[in-house]
mmCIF file of C-alpha atoms and ligand atoms in Angstrom:
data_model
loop_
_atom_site.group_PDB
_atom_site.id
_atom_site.type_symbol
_atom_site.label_atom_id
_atom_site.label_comp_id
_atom_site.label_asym_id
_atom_site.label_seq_id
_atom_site.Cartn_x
_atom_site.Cartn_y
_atom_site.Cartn_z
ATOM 1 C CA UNK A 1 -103.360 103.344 6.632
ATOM 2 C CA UNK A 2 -106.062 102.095 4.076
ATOM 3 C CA UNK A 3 -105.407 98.678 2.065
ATOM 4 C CA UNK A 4 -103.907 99.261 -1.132
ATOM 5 C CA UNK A 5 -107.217 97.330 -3.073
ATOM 6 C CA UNK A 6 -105.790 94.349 -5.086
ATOM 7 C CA UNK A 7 -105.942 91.215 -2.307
ATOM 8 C CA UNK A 8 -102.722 89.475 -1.616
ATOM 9 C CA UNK A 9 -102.762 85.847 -2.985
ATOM 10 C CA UNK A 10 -102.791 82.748 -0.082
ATOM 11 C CA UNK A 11 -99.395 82.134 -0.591
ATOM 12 C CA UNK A 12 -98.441 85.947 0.655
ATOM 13 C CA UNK A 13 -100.749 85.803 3.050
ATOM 14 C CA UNK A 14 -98.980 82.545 4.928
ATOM 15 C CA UNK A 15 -95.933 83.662 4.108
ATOM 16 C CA UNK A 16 -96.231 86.918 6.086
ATOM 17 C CA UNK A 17 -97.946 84.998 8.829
ATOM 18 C CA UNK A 18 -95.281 82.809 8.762
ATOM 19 C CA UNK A 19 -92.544 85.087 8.652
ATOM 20 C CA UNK A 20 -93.891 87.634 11.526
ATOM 21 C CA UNK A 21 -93.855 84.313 13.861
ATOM 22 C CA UNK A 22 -90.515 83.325 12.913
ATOM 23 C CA UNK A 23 -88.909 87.161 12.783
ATOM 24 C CA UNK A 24 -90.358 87.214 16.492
ATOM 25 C CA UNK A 25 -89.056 84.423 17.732
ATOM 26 C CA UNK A 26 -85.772 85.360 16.524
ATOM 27 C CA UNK A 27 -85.859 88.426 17.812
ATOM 28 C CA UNK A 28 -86.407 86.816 20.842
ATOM 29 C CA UNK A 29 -83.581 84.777 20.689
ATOM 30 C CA UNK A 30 -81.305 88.220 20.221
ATOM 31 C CA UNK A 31 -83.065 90.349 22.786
ATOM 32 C CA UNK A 32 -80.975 89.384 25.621
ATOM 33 C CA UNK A 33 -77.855 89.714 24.413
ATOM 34 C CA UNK A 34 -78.323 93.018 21.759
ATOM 35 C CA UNK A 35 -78.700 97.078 23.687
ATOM 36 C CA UNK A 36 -82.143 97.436 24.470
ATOM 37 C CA UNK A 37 -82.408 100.735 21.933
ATOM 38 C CA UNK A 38 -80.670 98.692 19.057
ATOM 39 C CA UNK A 39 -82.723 95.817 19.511
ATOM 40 C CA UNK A 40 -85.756 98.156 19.637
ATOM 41 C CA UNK A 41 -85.140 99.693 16.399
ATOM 42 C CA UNK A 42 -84.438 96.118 14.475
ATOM 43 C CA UNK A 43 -87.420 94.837 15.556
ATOM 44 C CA UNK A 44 -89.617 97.907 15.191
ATOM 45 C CA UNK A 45 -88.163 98.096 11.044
ATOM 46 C CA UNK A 46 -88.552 93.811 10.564
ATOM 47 C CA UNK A 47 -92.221 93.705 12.246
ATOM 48 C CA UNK A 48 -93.410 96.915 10.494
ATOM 49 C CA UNK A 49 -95.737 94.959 8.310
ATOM 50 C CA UNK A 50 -93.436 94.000 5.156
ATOM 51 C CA UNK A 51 -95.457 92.086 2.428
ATOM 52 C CA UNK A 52 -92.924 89.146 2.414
ATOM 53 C CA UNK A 53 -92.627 89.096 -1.402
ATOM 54 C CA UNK A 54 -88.984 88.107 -1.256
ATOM 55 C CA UNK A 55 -89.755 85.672 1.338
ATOM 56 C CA UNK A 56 -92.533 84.017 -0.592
ATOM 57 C CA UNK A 57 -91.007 84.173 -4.024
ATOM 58 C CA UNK A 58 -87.882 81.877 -2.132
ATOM 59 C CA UNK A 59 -91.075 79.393 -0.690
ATOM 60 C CA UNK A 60 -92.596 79.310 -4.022
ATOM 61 C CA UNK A 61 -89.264 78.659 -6.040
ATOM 62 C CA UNK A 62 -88.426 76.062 -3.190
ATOM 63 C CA UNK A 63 -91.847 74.330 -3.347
ATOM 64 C CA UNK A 64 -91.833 73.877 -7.233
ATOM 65 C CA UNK A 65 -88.573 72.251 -7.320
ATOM 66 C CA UNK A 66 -89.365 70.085 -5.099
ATOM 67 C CA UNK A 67 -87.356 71.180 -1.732
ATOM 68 C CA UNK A 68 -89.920 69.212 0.663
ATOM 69 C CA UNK A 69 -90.101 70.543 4.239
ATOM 70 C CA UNK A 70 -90.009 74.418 4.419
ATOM 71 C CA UNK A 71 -88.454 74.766 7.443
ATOM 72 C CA UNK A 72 -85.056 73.450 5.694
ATOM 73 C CA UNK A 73 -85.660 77.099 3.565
ATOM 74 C CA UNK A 74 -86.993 79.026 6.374
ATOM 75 C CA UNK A 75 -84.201 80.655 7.626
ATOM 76 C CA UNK A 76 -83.201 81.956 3.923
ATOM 77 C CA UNK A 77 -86.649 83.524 3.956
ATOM 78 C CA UNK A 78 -85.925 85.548 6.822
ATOM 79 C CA UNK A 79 -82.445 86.776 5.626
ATOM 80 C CA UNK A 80 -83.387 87.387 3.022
ATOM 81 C CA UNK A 81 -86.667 90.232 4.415
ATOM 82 C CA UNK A 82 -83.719 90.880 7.392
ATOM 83 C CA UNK A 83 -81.544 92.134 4.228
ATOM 84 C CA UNK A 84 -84.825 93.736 2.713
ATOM 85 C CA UNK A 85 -85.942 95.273 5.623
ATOM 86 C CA UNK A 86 -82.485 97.010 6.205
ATOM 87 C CA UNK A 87 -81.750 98.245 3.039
ATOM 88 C CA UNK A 88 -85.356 100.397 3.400
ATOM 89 C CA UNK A 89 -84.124 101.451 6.687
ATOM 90 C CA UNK A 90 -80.876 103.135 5.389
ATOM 91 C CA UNK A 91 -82.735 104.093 2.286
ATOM 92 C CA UNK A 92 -85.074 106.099 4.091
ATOM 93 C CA UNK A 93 -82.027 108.000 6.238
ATOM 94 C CA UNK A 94 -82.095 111.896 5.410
ATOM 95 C CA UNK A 95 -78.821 111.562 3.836
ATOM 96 C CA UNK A 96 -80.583 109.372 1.070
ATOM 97 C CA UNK A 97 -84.126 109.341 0.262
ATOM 98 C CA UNK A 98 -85.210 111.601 3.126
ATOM 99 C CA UNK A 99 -88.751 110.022 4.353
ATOM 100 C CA UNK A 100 -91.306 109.925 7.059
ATOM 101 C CA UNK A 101 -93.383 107.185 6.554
ATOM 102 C CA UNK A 102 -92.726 103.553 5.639
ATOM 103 C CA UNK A 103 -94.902 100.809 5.986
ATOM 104 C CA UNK A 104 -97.326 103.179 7.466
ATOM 105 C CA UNK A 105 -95.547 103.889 10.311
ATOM 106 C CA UNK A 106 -93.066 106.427 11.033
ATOM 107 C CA UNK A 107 -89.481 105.498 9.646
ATOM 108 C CA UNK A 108 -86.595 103.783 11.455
ATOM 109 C CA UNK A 109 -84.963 107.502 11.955
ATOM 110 C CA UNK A 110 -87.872 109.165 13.119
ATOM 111 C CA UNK A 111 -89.220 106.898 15.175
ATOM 112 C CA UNK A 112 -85.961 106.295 17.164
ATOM 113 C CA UNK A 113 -83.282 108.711 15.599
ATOM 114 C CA UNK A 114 -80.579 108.696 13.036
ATOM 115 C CA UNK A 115 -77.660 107.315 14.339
ATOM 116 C CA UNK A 116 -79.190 104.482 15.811
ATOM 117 C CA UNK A 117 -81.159 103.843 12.859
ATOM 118 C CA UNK A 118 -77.466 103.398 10.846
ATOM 119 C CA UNK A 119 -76.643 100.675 12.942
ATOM 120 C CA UNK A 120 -79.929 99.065 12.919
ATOM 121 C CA UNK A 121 -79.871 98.539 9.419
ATOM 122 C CA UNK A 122 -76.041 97.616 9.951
ATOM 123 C CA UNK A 123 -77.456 94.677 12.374
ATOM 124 C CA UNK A 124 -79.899 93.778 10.127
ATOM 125 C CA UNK A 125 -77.311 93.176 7.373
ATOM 126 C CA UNK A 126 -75.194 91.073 9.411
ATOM 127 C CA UNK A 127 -78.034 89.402 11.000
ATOM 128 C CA UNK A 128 -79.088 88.485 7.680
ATOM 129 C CA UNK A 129 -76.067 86.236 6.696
ATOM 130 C CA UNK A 130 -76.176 84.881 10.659
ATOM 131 C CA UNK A 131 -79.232 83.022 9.388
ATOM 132 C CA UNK A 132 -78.537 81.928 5.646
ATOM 133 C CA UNK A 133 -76.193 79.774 7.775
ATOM 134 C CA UNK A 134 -79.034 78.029 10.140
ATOM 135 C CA UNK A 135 -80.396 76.427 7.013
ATOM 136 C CA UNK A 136 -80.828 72.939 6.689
ATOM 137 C CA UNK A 137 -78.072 72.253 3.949
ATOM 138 C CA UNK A 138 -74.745 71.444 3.049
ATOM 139 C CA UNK A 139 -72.074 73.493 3.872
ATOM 140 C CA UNK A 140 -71.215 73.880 0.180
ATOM 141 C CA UNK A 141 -74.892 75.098 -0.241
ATOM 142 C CA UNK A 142 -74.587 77.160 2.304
ATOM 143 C CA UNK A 143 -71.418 79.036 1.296
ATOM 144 C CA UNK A 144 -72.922 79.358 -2.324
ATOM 145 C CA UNK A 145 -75.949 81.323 -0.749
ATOM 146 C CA UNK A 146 -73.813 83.689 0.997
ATOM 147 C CA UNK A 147 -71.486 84.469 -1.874
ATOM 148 C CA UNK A 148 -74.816 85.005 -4.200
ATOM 149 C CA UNK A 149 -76.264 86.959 -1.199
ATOM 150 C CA UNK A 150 -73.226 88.979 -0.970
ATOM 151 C CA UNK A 151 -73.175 89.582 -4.731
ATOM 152 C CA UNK A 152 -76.971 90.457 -4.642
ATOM 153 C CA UNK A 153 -77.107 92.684 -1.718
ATOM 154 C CA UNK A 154 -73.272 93.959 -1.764
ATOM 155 C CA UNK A 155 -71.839 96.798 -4.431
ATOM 156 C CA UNK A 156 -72.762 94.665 -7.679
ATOM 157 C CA UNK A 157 -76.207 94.373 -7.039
ATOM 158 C CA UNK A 158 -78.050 96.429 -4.462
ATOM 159 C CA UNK A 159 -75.787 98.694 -3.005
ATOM 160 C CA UNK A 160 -74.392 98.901 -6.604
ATOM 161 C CA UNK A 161 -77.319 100.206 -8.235
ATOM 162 C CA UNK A 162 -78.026 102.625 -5.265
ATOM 163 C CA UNK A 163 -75.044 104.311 -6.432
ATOM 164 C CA UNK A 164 -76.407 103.932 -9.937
ATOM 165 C CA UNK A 165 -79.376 105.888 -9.137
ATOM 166 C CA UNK A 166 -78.072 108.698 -6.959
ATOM 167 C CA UNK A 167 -75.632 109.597 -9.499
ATOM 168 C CA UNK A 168 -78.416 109.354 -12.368
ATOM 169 C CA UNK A 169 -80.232 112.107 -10.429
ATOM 170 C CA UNK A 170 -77.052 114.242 -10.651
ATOM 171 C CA UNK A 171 -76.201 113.562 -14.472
ATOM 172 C CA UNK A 172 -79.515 113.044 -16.055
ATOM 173 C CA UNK A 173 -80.565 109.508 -17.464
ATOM 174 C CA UNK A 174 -82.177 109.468 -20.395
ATOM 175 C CA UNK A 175 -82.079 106.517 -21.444
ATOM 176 C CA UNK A 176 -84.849 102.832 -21.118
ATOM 177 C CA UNK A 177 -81.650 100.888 -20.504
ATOM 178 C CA UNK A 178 -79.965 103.055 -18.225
ATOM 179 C CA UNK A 179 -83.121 102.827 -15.713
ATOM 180 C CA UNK A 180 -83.957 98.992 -16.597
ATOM 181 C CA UNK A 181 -79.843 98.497 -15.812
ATOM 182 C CA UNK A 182 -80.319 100.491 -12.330
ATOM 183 C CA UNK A 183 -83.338 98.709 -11.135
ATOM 184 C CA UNK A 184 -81.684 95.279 -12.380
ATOM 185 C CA UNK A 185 -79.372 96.317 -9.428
ATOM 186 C CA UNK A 186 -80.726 98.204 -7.242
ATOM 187 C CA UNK A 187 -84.316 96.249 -7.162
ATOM 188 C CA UNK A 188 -83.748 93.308 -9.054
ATOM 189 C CA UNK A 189 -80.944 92.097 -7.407
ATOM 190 C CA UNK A 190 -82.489 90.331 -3.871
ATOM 191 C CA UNK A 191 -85.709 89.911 -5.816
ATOM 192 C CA UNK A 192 -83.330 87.486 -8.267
ATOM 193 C CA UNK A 193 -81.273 86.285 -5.574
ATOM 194 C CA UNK A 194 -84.779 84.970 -3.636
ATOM 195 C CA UNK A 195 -85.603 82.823 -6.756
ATOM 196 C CA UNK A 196 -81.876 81.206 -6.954
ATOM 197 C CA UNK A 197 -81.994 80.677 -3.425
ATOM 198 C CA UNK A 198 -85.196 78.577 -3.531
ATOM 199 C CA UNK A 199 -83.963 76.747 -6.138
ATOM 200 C CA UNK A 200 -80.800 75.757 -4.862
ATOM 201 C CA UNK A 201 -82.072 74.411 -1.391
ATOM 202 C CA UNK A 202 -84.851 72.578 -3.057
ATOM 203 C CA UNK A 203 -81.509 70.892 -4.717
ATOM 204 C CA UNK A 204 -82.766 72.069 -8.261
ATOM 205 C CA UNK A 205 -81.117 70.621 -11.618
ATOM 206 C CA UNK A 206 -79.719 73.571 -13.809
ATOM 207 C CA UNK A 207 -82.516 73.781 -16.003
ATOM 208 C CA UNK A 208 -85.054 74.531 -13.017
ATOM 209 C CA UNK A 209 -82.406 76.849 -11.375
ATOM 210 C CA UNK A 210 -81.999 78.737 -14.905
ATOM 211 C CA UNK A 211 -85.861 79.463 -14.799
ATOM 212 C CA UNK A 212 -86.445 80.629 -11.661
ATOM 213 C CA UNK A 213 -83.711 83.143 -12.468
ATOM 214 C CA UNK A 214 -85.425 84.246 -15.750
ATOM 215 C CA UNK A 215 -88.276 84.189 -13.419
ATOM 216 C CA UNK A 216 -86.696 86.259 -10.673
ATOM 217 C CA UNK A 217 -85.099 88.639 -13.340
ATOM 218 C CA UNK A 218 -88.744 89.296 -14.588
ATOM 219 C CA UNK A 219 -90.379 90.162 -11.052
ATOM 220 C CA UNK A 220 -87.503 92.499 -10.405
ATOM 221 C CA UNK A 221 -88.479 94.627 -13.505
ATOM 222 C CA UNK A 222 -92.145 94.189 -12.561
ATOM 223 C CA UNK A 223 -91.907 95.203 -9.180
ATOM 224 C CA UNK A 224 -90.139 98.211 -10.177
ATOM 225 C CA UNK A 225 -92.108 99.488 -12.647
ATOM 226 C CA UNK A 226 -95.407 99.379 -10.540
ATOM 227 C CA UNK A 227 -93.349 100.327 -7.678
ATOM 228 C CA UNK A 228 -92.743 103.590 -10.801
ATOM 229 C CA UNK A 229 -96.644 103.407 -11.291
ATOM 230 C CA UNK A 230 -97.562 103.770 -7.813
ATOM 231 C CA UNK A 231 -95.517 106.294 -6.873
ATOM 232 C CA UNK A 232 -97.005 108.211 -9.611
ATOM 233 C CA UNK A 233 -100.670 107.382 -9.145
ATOM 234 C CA UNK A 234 -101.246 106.300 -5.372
ATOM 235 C CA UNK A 235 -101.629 108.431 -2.738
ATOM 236 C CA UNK A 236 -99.217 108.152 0.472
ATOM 237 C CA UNK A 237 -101.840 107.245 2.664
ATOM 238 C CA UNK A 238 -102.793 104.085 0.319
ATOM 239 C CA UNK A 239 -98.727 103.341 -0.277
ATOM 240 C CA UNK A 240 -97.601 103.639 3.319
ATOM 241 C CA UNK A 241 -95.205 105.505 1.940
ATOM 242 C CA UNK A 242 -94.882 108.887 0.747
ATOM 243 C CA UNK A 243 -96.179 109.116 -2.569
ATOM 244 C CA UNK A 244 -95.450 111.184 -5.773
ATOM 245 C CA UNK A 245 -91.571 111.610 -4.772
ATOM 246 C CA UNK A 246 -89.915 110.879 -8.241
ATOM 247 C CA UNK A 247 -91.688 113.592 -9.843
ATOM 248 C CA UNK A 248 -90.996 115.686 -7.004
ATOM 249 C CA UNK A 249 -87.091 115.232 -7.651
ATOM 250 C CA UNK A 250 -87.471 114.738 -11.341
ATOM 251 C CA UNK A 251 -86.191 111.092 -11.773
ATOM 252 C CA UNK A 252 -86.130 109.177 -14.841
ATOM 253 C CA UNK A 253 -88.467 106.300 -13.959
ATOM 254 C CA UNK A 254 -90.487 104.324 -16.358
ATOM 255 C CA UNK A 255 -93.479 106.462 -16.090
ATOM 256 C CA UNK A 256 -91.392 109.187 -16.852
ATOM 257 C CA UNK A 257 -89.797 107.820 -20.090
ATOM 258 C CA UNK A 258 -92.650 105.866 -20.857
ATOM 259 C CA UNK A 259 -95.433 107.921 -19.669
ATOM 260 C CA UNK A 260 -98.343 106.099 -17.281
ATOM 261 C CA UNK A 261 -99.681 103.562 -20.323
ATOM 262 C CA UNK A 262 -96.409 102.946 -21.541
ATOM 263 C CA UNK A 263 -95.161 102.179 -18.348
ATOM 264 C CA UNK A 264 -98.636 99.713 -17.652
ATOM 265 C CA UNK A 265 -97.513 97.812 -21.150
ATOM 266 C CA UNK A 266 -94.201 97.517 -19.957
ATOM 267 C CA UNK A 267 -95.231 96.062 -16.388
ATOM 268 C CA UNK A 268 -97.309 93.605 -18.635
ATOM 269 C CA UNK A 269 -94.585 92.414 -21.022
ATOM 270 C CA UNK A 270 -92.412 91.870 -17.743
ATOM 271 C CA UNK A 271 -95.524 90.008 -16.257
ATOM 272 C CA UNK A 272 -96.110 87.766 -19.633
ATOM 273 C CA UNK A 273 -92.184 86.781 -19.371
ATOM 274 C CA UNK A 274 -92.223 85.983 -15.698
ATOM 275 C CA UNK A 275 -95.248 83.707 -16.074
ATOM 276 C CA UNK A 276 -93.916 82.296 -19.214
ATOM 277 C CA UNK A 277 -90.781 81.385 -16.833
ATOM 278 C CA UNK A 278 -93.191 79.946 -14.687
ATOM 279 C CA UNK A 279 -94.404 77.627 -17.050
ATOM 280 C CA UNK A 280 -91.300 76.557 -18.351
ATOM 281 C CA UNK A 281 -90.134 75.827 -14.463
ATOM 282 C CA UNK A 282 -93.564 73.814 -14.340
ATOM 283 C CA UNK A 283 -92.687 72.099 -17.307
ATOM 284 C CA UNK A 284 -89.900 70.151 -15.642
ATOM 285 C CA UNK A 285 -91.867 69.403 -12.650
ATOM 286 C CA UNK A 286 -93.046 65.346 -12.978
ATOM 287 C CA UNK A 287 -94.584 65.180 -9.679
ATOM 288 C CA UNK A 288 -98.471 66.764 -10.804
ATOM 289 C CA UNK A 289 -99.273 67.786 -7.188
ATOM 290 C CA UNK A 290 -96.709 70.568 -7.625
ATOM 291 C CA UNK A 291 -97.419 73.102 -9.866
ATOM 292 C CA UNK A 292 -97.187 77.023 -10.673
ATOM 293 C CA UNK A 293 -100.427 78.422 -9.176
ATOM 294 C CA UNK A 294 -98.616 80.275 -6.167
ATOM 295 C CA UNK A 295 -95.679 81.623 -8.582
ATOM 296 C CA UNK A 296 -98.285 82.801 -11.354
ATOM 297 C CA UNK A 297 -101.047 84.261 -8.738
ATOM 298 C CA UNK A 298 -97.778 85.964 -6.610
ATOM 299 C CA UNK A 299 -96.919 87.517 -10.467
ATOM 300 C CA UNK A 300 -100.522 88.723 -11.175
ATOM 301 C CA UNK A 301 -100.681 89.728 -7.514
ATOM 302 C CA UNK A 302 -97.397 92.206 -8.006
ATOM 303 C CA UNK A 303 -98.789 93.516 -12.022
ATOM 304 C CA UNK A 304 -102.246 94.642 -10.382
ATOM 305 C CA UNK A 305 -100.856 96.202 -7.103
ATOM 306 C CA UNK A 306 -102.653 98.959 -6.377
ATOM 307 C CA UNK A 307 -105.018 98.724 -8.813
HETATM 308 C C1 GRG B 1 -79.642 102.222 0.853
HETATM 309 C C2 GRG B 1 -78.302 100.082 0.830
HETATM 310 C C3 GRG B 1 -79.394 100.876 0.305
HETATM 311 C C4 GRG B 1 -80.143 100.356 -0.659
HETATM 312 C C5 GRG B 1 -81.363 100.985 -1.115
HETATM 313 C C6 GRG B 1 -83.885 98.704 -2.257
HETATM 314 C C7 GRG B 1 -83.369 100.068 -2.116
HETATM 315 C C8 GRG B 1 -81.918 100.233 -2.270
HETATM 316 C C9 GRG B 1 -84.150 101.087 -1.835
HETATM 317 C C10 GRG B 1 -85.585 100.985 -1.679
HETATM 318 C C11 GRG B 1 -86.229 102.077 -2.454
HETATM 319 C C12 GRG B 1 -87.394 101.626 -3.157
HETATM 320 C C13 GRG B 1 -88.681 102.150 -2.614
HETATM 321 C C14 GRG B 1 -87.314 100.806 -4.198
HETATM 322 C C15 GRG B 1 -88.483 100.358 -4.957
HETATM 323 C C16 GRG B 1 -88.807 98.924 -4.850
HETATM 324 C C17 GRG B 1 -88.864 98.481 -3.456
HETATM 325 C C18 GRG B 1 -87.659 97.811 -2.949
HETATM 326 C C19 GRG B 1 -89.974 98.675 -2.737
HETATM 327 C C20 GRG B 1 -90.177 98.213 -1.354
HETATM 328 O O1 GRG B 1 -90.328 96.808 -1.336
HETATM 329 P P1 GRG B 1 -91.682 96.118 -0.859
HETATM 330 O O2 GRG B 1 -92.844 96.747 -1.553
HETATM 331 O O3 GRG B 1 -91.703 96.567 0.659
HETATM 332 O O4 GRG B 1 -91.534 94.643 -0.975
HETATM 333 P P2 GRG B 1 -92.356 95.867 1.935
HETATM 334 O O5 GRG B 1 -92.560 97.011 2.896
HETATM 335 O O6 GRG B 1 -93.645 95.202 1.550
HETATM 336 O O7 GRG B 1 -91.341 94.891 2.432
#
């Protein structure tokens, strides 16, 4: 698989050094007590090579506010790509999306087969709320991440706007806010949720919390429409992914409302409002060895994917 070109920013880079330790050791933890296949496929799916972008965004929100030690967040930052890492795994089944390739490697279903790829990504899901609850918090904390990770992940947010888009395919959108309101969902919604989470185990006072929402609510548009971009410029071998599909099934996406340079503005706009969150969240940070570099670079870092 070649690199796609634009070079992931430090705090990406640790993260998903970071991450592939930790998702190991769990895994280790699991292995003796999970069927070998099962335990196979999870691990195969969560060590594919994931950028971490959830995981970082959660480091980066928690960092800012001023949550001290990451390890108190760590285990959110691995639900959180267990959660990730799953839905991809069912999205990819042939009963969805239909694909081959994901993170350069062969997909969960064709690498070990269908049925065992469903429960996999059923694992994954569970495993994923399993470890919200090892973080260092309170157990009122802790209950408020799984309710928002329920509401992200569940059917009104993810799952939700899964829906959303399979039926748009049948009916037709035509519609700016019809795609912007799937991808809210269907994208949006664990990219969001990773922002809130930070916040609220760095113990974050509402104003801080409400930007790294507006924040969060930015990326998720961002990361979709370059996720649109890609699809329609990139080939599969640079993607790890197979490329040029939403054309192929003729789905509204923002390149195909917006055409390719409407679609770049838009990515921009979305860029210029998440780093203008950023500064706001900066803003109300007194302590000056703490600031927004890894949030903004992390946002430029998403805009020029690819590029
Ligand atoms: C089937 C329950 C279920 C949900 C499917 C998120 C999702 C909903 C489907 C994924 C389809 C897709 C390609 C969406 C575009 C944005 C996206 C989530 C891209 C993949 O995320 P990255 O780039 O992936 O962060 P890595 O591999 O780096 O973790």
């Amino acid at each position: 698989m070649q690199p796609i070109p634009a070079s992931p920013p430090p705090l990406l880079v640790d993260t998903a050094a970071t991450v592939n330790h930790e998702l190991e050791r769990i895994m280790a933890r699991y292995q003796p007590s999970v069927p070998d296949r099962l335990w196979q496929a999870m691990r195969y799916s969560l060590l594919a090579g994931g950028k971490r972008v959830r995981p970082a965004l959660l480091l980066a929100c928690f960092d800012l506010c001023g949550g001290g030690d990451r390890a108190k967040a760590m285990p959110a930052a691995l639900a959180i790509d267990a959660m990730h890492t799953y839905s991809l795994i069912h999205d990819d089944l042939p009963c969805m999306d239909d694909d081959d390739l994901r993170r350069g490697h062969p997909t969960c279903h064709r690498k070990f087969d269908e049925a065992t790829a469903v429960l996999a990504g059923d694992a994954l899901q569970a495993l994923s709320f399993s470890l919200l609850l090892e973080v260092d918090a309170s157990d009122s904390v802790k209950a408020q991440l799984c309710r928002k990770l329920a509401q992200a992940a569940g059917c009104q947010g993810m799952v939700g706007g899964q829906m959303l888009d399979m039926e748009a395919e049948r009916w037709s959108v035509e519609g700016l806010l019809q795609v912007e309101r799937i991808h809210l969902h269907k994208t949006g919604a664990l990219l969001r949720f990773s922002c809130d989470a930070g916040a609220l185990l760095a113990g974050a006072d509402a104003t801080q919390q409400h930007h790294c929402i507006r924040f969060g609510e930015a990326i998720g548009l961002l990361f979709q429409i370059v996720d649109d971009l890609l699809d329609a410029t990139a080939s599969s071998s640079a993607l790890g992914k197979s490329a040029g599909k939403d054309a192929a099934q003729q789905k509204a996406t923002y390149v195909s409302l917006l055409g390719v340079e409407g679609a770049r503005e838009r990515a921009e706009e979305m860029a210029s409002i998440a780093l203008e969150a950023c500064d706001a969240l900066a803003a109300t940070v007194a302590d000056h060895n703490r600031d927004a570099t890894p949030l903004r670079q992390l946002t430029e870092y998403i805009l020029h994917r690819g590029s």
